[in-house]
């Protein structure tokens, strides 16, 4: 009986499922005294979860969710990606503004959204770890994302969003997202000291300061949802273009910036096919 063919080359293996990826991070959290770190972590997670619910994404399952202390990240069914970009970002922006009107540390976020194949091993080390997840965080830490938030008014702009070229092409250019392509600005996402350089796209729900060089009107549908979300979180301490195409899974990431205080995955069912 002939022996089965054995190649010296590595064997092929199935491609993992595609996910959408989302992450958030609190900038300048180290400026806060240690006693405020835990409340900050809880506040970020609460605002994100409330925003998802207010934006109609309560049924979106979150996979390999991770709370980094000053940020949050998770994967989700990629069919939700258009809705994560809009209306979720507009609702989140509004709730952050409401939170920042309080007396506690101001929270400003950088958010990144990406898609790609990610292995899922619930309960085991390394669950959700793969290149797309790392790229999501690289987008979050990239110079354009940090610069965009720094050039905006701290009171008027609590959120900036950076999406990968793949997401922009499939979702925005593909026409699945409510936002127009004119709302996004192409950037070269690079991270100092890291071997990472990709085309990406910035979107700012409420541009201000230097960002007003490229103003963009907020869609009426998004305004309505954001206004409804105004009561979702009680007050307390507290110009860009795009492309996109439909995929099996997506990814998003967010990062937050704190007000200066001078203290020098469960698997959720996605919506129907788009």
Coordinates of C-alpha atoms in Angstrom, one line a residue:
X1 CA 0.0 0.0 0.0
X2 CA 1.6 3.3 -1.0
X3 CA 2.6 5.7 1.7
X4 CA 0.6 9.0 1.8
X5 CA 2.4 12.0 0.3
X6 CA 4.4 14.0 2.9
X7 CA 5.8 17.3 2.0
X8 CA 8.7 19.0 3.7
X9 CA 6.7 22.3 3.5
X10 CA 4.5 23.4 6.4
X11 CA 0.9 22.0 6.0
X12 CA -2.0 24.3 5.1
X13 CA -4.6 24.9 7.7
X14 CA -8.2 26.4 7.7
X15 CA -8.4 30.2 7.8
X16 CA -9.8 31.5 11.1
X17 CA -13.1 33.3 11.1
X18 CA -13.2 37.0 10.4
X19 CA -13.9 39.4 13.2
X20 CA -14.5 43.1 13.6
X21 CA -12.2 44.6 16.3
X22 CA -12.7 47.5 18.5
X23 CA -10.5 49.0 21.2
X24 CA -10.4 52.1 23.4
X25 CA -7.7 53.6 25.6
X26 CA -7.5 56.5 28.1
X27 CA -4.8 59.0 27.2
X28 CA -2.8 60.6 30.1
X29 CA -4.4 58.3 32.7
X30 CA -1.0 58.2 34.5
X31 CA -1.7 61.9 35.4
X32 CA -4.4 60.7 37.7
X33 CA -3.7 59.7 41.3
X34 CA -3.7 55.9 41.8
X35 CA -7.0 56.0 43.7
X36 CA -8.8 57.1 40.5
X37 CA -7.5 54.4 38.2
X38 CA -10.2 51.8 39.1
X39 CA -13.1 54.3 38.8
X40 CA -11.7 55.4 35.4
X41 CA -11.6 51.8 34.2
X42 CA -15.2 51.2 35.2
X43 CA -16.3 54.5 33.7
X44 CA -14.8 53.8 30.3
X45 CA -16.4 50.3 30.1
X46 CA -19.8 51.7 31.3
X47 CA -19.8 54.5 28.7
X48 CA -18.9 52.1 25.9
X49 CA -21.5 49.5 26.9
X50 CA -24.2 52.1 27.3
X51 CA -23.3 53.6 24.0
X52 CA -23.6 50.2 22.3
X53 CA -27.1 49.8 23.8
X54 CA -28.2 53.3 22.9
X55 CA -27.0 52.8 19.3
X56 CA -29.1 49.7 18.9
X57 CA -26.1 47.2 19.2
X58 CA -27.2 45.5 22.4
X59 CA -27.4 42.1 20.7
X60 CA -23.9 42.4 19.2
X61 CA -21.8 39.7 20.9
X62 CA -18.4 40.7 22.2
X63 CA -15.6 38.1 21.8
X64 CA -12.3 38.1 23.8
X65 CA -13.2 41.3 25.5
X66 CA -10.2 42.8 27.4
X67 CA -10.1 45.7 29.9
X68 CA -6.6 47.1 30.0
X69 CA -7.4 49.5 32.9
X70 CA -7.4 52.6 30.8
X71 CA -8.9 51.1 27.7
X72 CA -11.1 48.3 26.3
X73 CA -11.0 46.0 23.3
X74 CA -13.1 43.2 21.8
X75 CA -14.0 41.4 18.7
X76 CA -17.4 41.1 17.1
X77 CA -19.3 39.7 14.1
X78 CA -18.1 41.8 11.1
X79 CA -21.6 42.3 9.8
X80 CA -22.0 44.9 12.6
X81 CA -19.0 47.0 11.4
X82 CA -21.1 49.6 9.5
X83 CA -23.2 50.2 12.6
X84 CA -20.1 50.4 14.9
X85 CA -18.9 53.2 12.6
X86 CA -22.3 54.9 12.6
X87 CA -24.4 55.4 14.7
X88 CA -22.3 54.0 17.5
X89 CA -19.5 56.6 17.2
X90 CA -21.9 59.5 17.2
X91 CA -23.7 58.1 20.3
X92 CA -20.4 57.5 22.1
X93 CA -19.3 61.0 21.2
X94 CA -22.4 62.4 22.7
X95 CA -22.2 60.4 25.9
X96 CA -18.6 61.4 26.4
X97 CA -19.5 65.0 26.1
X98 CA -22.2 64.5 28.7
X99 CA -19.8 62.7 31.0
X100 CA -17.1 65.4 30.6
X101 CA -19.6 68.1 31.6
X102 CA -19.3 66.6 35.1
X103 CA -16.7 67.3 37.8
X104 CA -14.5 64.2 37.3
X105 CA -11.6 63.6 35.0
X106 CA -12.5 64.3 31.4
X107 CA -12.3 61.2 29.2
X108 CA -11.3 61.6 25.5
X109 CA -11.0 58.6 23.3
X110 CA -9.1 57.4 20.4
X111 CA -11.0 54.5 18.7
X112 CA -9.7 52.2 16.0
X113 CA -11.7 49.8 13.8
X114 CA -10.3 46.9 11.8
X115 CA -11.3 43.5 10.3
X116 CA -9.4 40.2 9.8
X117 CA -9.1 36.5 10.6
X118 CA -8.7 35.8 14.3
X119 CA -8.6 32.4 16.0
X120 CA -11.1 32.0 18.9
X121 CA -10.2 29.7 21.9
X122 CA -12.6 30.8 24.7
X123 CA -11.1 30.3 28.1
X124 CA -7.6 29.5 26.9
X125 CA -4.5 31.8 26.8
X126 CA -4.1 33.6 23.6
X127 CA -7.8 33.8 22.8
X128 CA -8.3 36.2 19.9
X129 CA -4.6 36.9 19.4
X130 CA -3.5 37.3 15.8
X131 CA -2.0 40.0 13.5
X132 CA -5.3 41.8 12.8
X133 CA -5.7 42.3 16.6
X134 CA -2.2 43.7 16.9
X135 CA -2.8 46.0 13.9
X136 CA -5.9 47.3 15.5
X137 CA -3.9 48.5 18.4
X138 CA -1.2 49.9 16.2
X139 CA -3.8 52.0 14.4
X140 CA -4.9 53.2 17.9
X141 CA -1.4 54.2 18.8
X142 CA -0.5 55.7 15.4
X143 CA 0.8 59.3 15.1
X144 CA -2.2 60.5 13.1
X145 CA -4.7 59.3 15.7
X146 CA -2.8 60.9 18.6
X147 CA -2.2 64.1 16.6
X148 CA -5.8 64.4 15.5
X149 CA -7.0 64.3 19.2
X150 CA -4.2 66.7 20.3
X151 CA -5.1 69.3 17.6
X152 CA -8.8 69.4 18.6
X153 CA -10.4 71.4 21.4
X154 CA -10.4 69.4 24.6
X155 CA -13.9 70.5 25.5
X156 CA -15.6 70.0 22.1
X157 CA -13.9 66.9 20.7
X158 CA -13.9 63.8 23.0
X159 CA -13.5 61.2 20.3
X160 CA -11.5 60.6 17.1
X161 CA -11.9 57.4 15.1
X162 CA -9.3 55.7 12.8
X163 CA -10.4 52.8 10.6
X164 CA -8.2 50.5 8.5
X165 CA -8.1 50.8 4.7
X166 CA -9.8 47.4 4.5
X167 CA -12.7 48.7 6.6
X168 CA -13.0 51.9 4.7
X169 CA -13.0 50.3 1.4
X170 CA -15.5 47.6 2.3
X171 CA -17.9 49.6 4.5
X172 CA -17.7 53.2 3.5
X173 CA -16.8 53.1 -0.2
X174 CA -19.0 50.0 -0.4
X175 CA -22.0 52.1 0.7
X176 CA -22.9 50.0 3.8
X177 CA -22.2 52.8 6.2
X178 CA -24.5 55.8 6.8
X179 CA -21.5 58.2 6.8
X180 CA -20.4 59.7 3.5
X181 CA -16.9 59.2 2.1
X182 CA -16.3 63.0 2.5
X183 CA -16.4 62.5 6.3
X184 CA -13.1 60.6 6.3
X185 CA -9.5 61.8 5.7
X186 CA -6.8 59.5 4.4
X187 CA -3.7 59.2 6.6
X188 CA -0.5 57.2 6.8
X189 CA -0.7 55.4 10.1
X190 CA 2.8 54.8 11.6
X191 CA 4.0 54.1 15.1
X192 CA 7.4 55.3 16.2
X193 CA 9.8 52.4 16.9
X194 CA 7.4 49.8 15.4
X195 CA 7.5 48.1 12.1
X196 CA 4.1 49.4 11.1
X197 CA 3.0 51.7 8.3
X198 CA -0.4 51.4 6.7
X199 CA -3.0 53.6 4.9
X200 CA -5.9 54.4 7.2
X201 CA -8.8 56.8 7.5
X202 CA -9.7 59.3 10.2
X203 CA -13.2 60.4 11.2
X204 CA -14.1 62.9 13.9
X205 CA -17.8 63.1 15.0
X206 CA -17.4 66.6 16.4
X207 CA -14.4 68.3 14.8
X208 CA -13.0 71.5 16.5
X209 CA -9.8 73.5 16.7
X210 CA -7.4 72.9 13.8
X211 CA -9.6 70.1 12.6
X212 CA -12.1 72.6 11.3
X213 CA -10.0 73.1 8.2
X214 CA -12.1 70.1 6.9
X215 CA -15.6 70.6 8.5
X216 CA -18.2 67.9 7.8
X217 CA -21.9 68.0 8.7
X218 CA -23.2 65.3 11.0
X219 CA -26.0 63.2 9.4
X220 CA -29.5 64.0 10.8
X221 CA -30.1 60.3 11.6
X222 CA -27.0 60.2 13.7
X223 CA -27.9 63.4 15.4
X224 CA -31.3 62.0 16.4
X225 CA -29.7 58.9 18.0
X226 CA -27.1 61.0 19.7
X227 CA -29.7 63.3 21.2
X228 CA -31.7 60.3 22.5
X229 CA -28.5 58.9 24.1
X230 CA -28.1 62.2 26.0
X231 CA -30.1 60.7 28.9
X232 CA -28.5 57.2 28.7
X233 CA -25.6 58.2 31.0
X234 CA -26.1 60.6 34.0
X235 CA -23.7 63.4 34.4
X236 CA -21.0 62.6 36.9
X237 CA -17.3 62.8 37.6
X238 CA -16.3 62.6 35.0
X239 CA -11.7 65.7 8.9
X240 CA -11.6 62.7 7.5
X241 CA -12.8 60.2 4.3
X242 CA -13.4 56.3 4.1
X243 CA -13.6 52.9 2.1
X244 CA -15.2 49.5 3.0
X245 CA -16.5 46.0 1.8
X246 CA -18.6 43.3 3.4
X247 CA -16.7 40.6 5.3
X248 CA -17.4 37.8 7.8
X249 CA -16.0 39.5 10.9
X250 CA -14.7 43.0 11.9
X251 CA -12.6 44.8 14.6
X252 CA -12.6 48.2 16.3
X253 CA -10.3 49.9 18.8
X254 CA -10.6 53.1 20.9
X255 CA -8.3 55.2 23.1
X256 CA -9.1 57.9 25.6
X257 CA -7.5 61.1 26.8
X258 CA -8.0 62.2 30.3
X259 CA -8.5 65.8 31.5
X260 CA -5.4 67.4 33.1
X261 CA -5.8 67.1 36.8
X262 CA -2.4 68.4 37.7
X263 CA -1.4 65.4 39.8
X264 CA 2.3 65.5 38.4
X265 CA -16.0 36.7 24.8
X266 CA -18.9 35.3 24.8
X267 CA -20.0 35.0 21.2
X268 CA -23.1 37.2 20.2
X269 CA -25.4 36.7 17.3
X270 CA -24.8 39.3 14.6
X271 CA -27.6 40.9 12.6
X272 CA -28.9 39.5 9.3
X273 CA -26.6 39.6 6.4
X274 CA -26.2 43.1 4.8

